[in-house]
Steps between C-alpha positions, in 0.01 A plus 500: 500500500411330827790379715465359848566782749748292698739475204795734515765573238822308549757728652802588289738414781373144512543418130836326541370301796190394305709333237777348708299380800162435337329720758221619272155485656370288214142495618466877525682553173287241320179645647601827338583332170161327502319829556697663220418212264130539579515873430667439164248228420209738558628723220588206277151353538341833408657454155425128486125558499520749211648492150873435534725714280821315413837653408829319434850540641820497297517120533143479362357373830160649587450770760189683621425808706414261783862377507627855528250629754536188713876545507468865604292398802740222599810718469345775711386251761833320531691827523281594795513156658875440466663812353857374512445178307552547122220393266547332163173500308398374158360809332772733628766248395350472152561874465859467620446609860667247728635635830826391654433222747697273728416187693151615606243631252140467383394345168162612365280385216183708527304284257649159431316325222406801290378267224269331751378844607430598140323170435299548821545147630584616853845340518710811555671608819657788689851395609719655770810326638782576741842367399781443750839376388354371174213312668130603513410500870159671492247538225141569404316356200148639473255385233215751551268372225476159668531628856814306604798649679810295575785632709822410677584696812849361548650151490252214556206740529273461195130586497196535278212739561170505316412857404172495305416833340806660661343482845684414823427136432559188701763442764828409329583128505847348500589311182758233428608288207378144475657160442397386150266208454653174380290505183683806369560872522272793436698740283410864465612663175480844349176581324679736261854355473486118493767367262653180362802514732269494800328190367838332443604580858179351638569170326726423798202498738183301542224752432134443575360847434586836347360825634532819294541826688631848439739728684654422841194296590697199376745526792213550741304196385807290579544679834138433595523129421278522191782400263842342526727635230544810283787497247577808294719509189390837368648838582393667823621802691579515869187700587290227332614230739622647829172531692376156394841353581479652850159343560604157373825495700316602818250219439779242490560484126793602285594689186829407334664513163437191291830345613409549867723799566360794703262742332607844623406866450686822430661364181608833354750325273200338325292815491276351773368225276475144630647168392256215441368353824283240665271566798424197715279409790575174675655347188835320535 
């Protein structure tokens, strides 16, 4: 794993201060998260170009060796980067391993969009997010098969970087949500989970175009001003949404429950699953 040499683990003594005074060096931390995501993606892509062997979890959702190996790399990297911040990750959680955590913790989905990975359409991502007081304040969403990395390095700091073939890529560019055109909204919907309730919800808006996408890319398309709205009525888990939520919020957008109430993280009383939500760009 390659991590920038100027990144240092967060000191144990500063953990309380990080949470209460928001004194995290978001840029350095996010640089480390980006490097970790790239390292995990290298292993994931080595499986993507071969025959993919699929297993199933207890809930019948698909899982591959790429999910598991990617998570191992991310967990090791985050423990080195910020050893005193707990990590909640999808594959470990599915096996019953969820650490105790407080107001500051990481949420990890090593391969979001496993069905997209299996179908080899490129729309899967590596997701890493930092949660503070229920809110995602930093996050990385990396789609290695299409060479797009989106990240939030703290409030109001959202970027996209082109990374073709996993190389260093272009200079990151700031991204922001857009004001919708008067002729209607561009709505991004799940490629694998579109349902009737979503269509009923969208009847309240003037829609000019639908864009299908997988994984956390849906949040990022709204964050980058390529779409305006992403409603979700299906079940999701916190690690599915946190990194994309961080990027969209930093780009000036929002993620709320359908009734407009805050969409928060660390919901242990729900088993870390999410209520239905809507992600918006510059939509009233």
